[in-house]
mmCIF file of C-alpha atoms in Angstrom:
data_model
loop_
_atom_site.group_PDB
_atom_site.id
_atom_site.type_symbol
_atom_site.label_atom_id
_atom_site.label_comp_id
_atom_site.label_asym_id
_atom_site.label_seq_id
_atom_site.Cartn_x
_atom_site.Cartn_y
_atom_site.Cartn_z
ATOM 1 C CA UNK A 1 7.625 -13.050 -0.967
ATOM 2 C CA UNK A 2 7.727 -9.261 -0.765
ATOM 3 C CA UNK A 3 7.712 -7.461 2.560
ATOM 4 C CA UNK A 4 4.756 -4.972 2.838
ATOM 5 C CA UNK A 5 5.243 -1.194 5.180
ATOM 6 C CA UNK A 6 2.014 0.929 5.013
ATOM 7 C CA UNK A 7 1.787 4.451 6.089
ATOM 8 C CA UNK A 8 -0.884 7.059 6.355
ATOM 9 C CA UNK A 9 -4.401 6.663 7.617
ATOM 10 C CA UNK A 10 -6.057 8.649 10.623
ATOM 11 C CA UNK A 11 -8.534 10.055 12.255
ATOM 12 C CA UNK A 12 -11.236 12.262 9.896
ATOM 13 C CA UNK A 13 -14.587 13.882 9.773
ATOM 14 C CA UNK A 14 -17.516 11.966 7.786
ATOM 15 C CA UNK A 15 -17.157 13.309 4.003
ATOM 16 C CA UNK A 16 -13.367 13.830 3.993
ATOM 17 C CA UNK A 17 -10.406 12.244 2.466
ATOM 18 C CA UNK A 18 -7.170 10.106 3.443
ATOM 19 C CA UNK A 19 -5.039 8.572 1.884
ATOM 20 C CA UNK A 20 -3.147 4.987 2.205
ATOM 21 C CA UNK A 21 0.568 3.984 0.949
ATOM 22 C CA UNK A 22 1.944 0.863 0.901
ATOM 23 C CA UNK A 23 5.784 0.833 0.012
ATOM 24 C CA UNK A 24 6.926 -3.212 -1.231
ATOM 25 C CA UNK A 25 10.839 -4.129 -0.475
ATOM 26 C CA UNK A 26 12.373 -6.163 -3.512
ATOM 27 C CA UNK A 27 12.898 -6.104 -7.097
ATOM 28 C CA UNK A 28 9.847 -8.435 -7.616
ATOM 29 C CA UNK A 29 6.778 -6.205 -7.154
ATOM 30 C CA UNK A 30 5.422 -5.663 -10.584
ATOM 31 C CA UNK A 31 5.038 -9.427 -10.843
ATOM 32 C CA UNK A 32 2.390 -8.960 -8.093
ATOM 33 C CA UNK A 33 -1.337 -8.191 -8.176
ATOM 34 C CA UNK A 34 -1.788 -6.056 -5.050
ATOM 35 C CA UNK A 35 -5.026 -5.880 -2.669
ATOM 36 C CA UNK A 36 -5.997 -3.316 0.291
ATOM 37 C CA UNK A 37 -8.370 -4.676 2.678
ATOM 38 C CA UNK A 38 -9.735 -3.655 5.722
ATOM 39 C CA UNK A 39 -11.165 -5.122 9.185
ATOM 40 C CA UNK A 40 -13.777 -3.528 11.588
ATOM 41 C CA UNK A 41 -13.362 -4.773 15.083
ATOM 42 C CA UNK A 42 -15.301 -7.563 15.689
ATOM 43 C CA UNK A 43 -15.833 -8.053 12.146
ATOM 44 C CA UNK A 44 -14.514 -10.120 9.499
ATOM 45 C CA UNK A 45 -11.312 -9.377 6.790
ATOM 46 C CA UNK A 46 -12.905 -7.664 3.884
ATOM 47 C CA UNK A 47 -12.182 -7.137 0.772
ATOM 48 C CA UNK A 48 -11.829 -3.520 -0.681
ATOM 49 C CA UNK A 49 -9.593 -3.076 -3.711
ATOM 50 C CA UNK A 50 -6.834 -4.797 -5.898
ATOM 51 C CA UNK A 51 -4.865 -3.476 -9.446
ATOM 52 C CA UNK A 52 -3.327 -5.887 -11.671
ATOM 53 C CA UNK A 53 0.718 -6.175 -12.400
ATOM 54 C CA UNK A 54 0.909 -3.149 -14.293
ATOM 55 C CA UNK A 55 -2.017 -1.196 -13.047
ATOM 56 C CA UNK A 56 -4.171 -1.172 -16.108
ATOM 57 C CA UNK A 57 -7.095 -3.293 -14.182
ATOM 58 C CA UNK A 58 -8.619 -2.484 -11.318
ATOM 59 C CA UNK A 59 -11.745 -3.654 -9.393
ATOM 60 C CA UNK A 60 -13.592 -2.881 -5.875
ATOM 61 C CA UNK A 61 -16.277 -3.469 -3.433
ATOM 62 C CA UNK A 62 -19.227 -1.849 -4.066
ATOM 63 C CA UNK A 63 -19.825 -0.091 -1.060
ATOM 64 C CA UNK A 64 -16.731 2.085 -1.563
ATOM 65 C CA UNK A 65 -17.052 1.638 -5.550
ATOM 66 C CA UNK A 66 -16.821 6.308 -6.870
ATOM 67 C CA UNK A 67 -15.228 7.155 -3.644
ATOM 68 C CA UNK A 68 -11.909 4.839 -3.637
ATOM 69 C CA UNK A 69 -9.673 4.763 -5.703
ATOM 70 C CA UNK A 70 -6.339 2.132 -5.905
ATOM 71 C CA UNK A 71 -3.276 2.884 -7.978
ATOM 72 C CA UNK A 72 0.467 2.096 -8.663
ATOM 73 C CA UNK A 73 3.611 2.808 -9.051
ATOM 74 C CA UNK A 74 5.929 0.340 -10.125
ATOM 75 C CA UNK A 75 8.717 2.420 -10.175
ATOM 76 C CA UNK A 76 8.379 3.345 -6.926
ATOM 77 C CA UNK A 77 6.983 -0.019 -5.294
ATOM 78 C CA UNK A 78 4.096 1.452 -3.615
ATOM 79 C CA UNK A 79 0.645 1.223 -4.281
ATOM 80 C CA UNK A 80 -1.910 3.631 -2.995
ATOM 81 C CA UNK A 81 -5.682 4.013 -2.075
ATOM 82 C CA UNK A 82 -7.081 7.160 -1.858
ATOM 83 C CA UNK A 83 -10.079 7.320 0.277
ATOM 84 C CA UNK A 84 -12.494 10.644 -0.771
ATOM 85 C CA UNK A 85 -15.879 11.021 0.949
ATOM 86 C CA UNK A 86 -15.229 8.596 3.833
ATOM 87 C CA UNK A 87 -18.075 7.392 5.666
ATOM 88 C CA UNK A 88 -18.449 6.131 9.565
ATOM 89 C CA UNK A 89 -18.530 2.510 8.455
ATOM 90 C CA UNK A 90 -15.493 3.007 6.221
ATOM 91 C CA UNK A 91 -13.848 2.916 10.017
ATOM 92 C CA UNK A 92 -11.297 0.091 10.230
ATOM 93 C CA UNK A 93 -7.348 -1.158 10.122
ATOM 94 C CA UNK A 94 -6.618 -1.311 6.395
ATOM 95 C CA UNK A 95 -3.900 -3.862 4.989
ATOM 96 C CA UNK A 96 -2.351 -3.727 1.587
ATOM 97 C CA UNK A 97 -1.664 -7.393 0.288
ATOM 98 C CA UNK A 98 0.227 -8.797 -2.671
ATOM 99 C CA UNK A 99 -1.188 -12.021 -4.694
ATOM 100 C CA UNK A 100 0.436 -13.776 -7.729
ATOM 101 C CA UNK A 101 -2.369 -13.936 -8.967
ATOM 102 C CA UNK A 102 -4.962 -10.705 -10.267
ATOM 103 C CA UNK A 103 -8.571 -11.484 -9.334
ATOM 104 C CA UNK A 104 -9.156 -12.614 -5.916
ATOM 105 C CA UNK A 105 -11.361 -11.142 -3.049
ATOM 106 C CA UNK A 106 -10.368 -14.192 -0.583
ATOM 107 C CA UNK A 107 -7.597 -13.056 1.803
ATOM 108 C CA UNK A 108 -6.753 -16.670 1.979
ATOM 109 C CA UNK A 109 -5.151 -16.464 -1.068
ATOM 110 C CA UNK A 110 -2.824 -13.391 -0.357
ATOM 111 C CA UNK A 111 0.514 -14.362 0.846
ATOM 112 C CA UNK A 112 1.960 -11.267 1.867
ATOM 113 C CA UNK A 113 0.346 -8.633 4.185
ATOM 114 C CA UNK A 114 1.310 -5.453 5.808
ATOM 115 C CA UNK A 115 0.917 -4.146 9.246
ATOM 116 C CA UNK A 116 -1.973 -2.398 8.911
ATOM 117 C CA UNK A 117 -3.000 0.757 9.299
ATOM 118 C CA UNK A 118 -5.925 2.460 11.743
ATOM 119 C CA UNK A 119 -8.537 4.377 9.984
ATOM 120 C CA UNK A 120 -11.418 6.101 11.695
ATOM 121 C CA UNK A 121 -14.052 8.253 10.274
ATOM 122 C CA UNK A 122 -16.065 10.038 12.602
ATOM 123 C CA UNK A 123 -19.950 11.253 12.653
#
């Protein structure tokens, strides 16, 4: 499995931007689809983004669908989400996640997850 270390994230006014990284240890990270998700307290894991192996697919949750944006760097072994126009609801910890597989929304079937990360959006 490959260890997950995000960084970023923060406290921001309604309508501005953050942004997420997620830096992977190991040689094996292009061989994973990777996820962010996020969880609101009291509230459920939910999906928000994921990019395939190489980057070329991506595909999100509507609600954040023209505002987020997830991308890659294989090189680097990081992937990052970019956050623009941030809402109050957008509030929660965000986790980055790797999958063998590119497609899922289901947390279940992520094996690796980060620490999470606190984001808040204020009014």
């Amino acid at each position: 499995q490959v260890q997950l270390v995000e960084s970023g994230g923060g406290l921001v006014q309604a309508g501005g931007s953050l942004s997420l990284s997620c830096a992977a240890s190991g040689r094996t990270f292009s061989s994973y689809a990777m996820g962010w998700f996020r969880q609101a307290p009291g509230k459920e894991r939910e999906f928000v983004a994921a990019i395939s192996r190489r980057g070329l697919r991506t595909y999100y949750v509507d609600s954040v669908k023209g505002r987020f944006t997830i991308s890659r760097d294989n090189a680097k072994n990081t992937v990052w989400l970019q956050m623009n126009r941030l809402k109050p609801e957008d509030t929660a910890v965000y986790y980055c996640a790797a999958d063998s597989v590119f497609g899922h929304r289901d947390p279940a079937d992520f094996g690796s997850w980060g620490q999470g990360n606190q984001v808040t959006v204020s009014s």
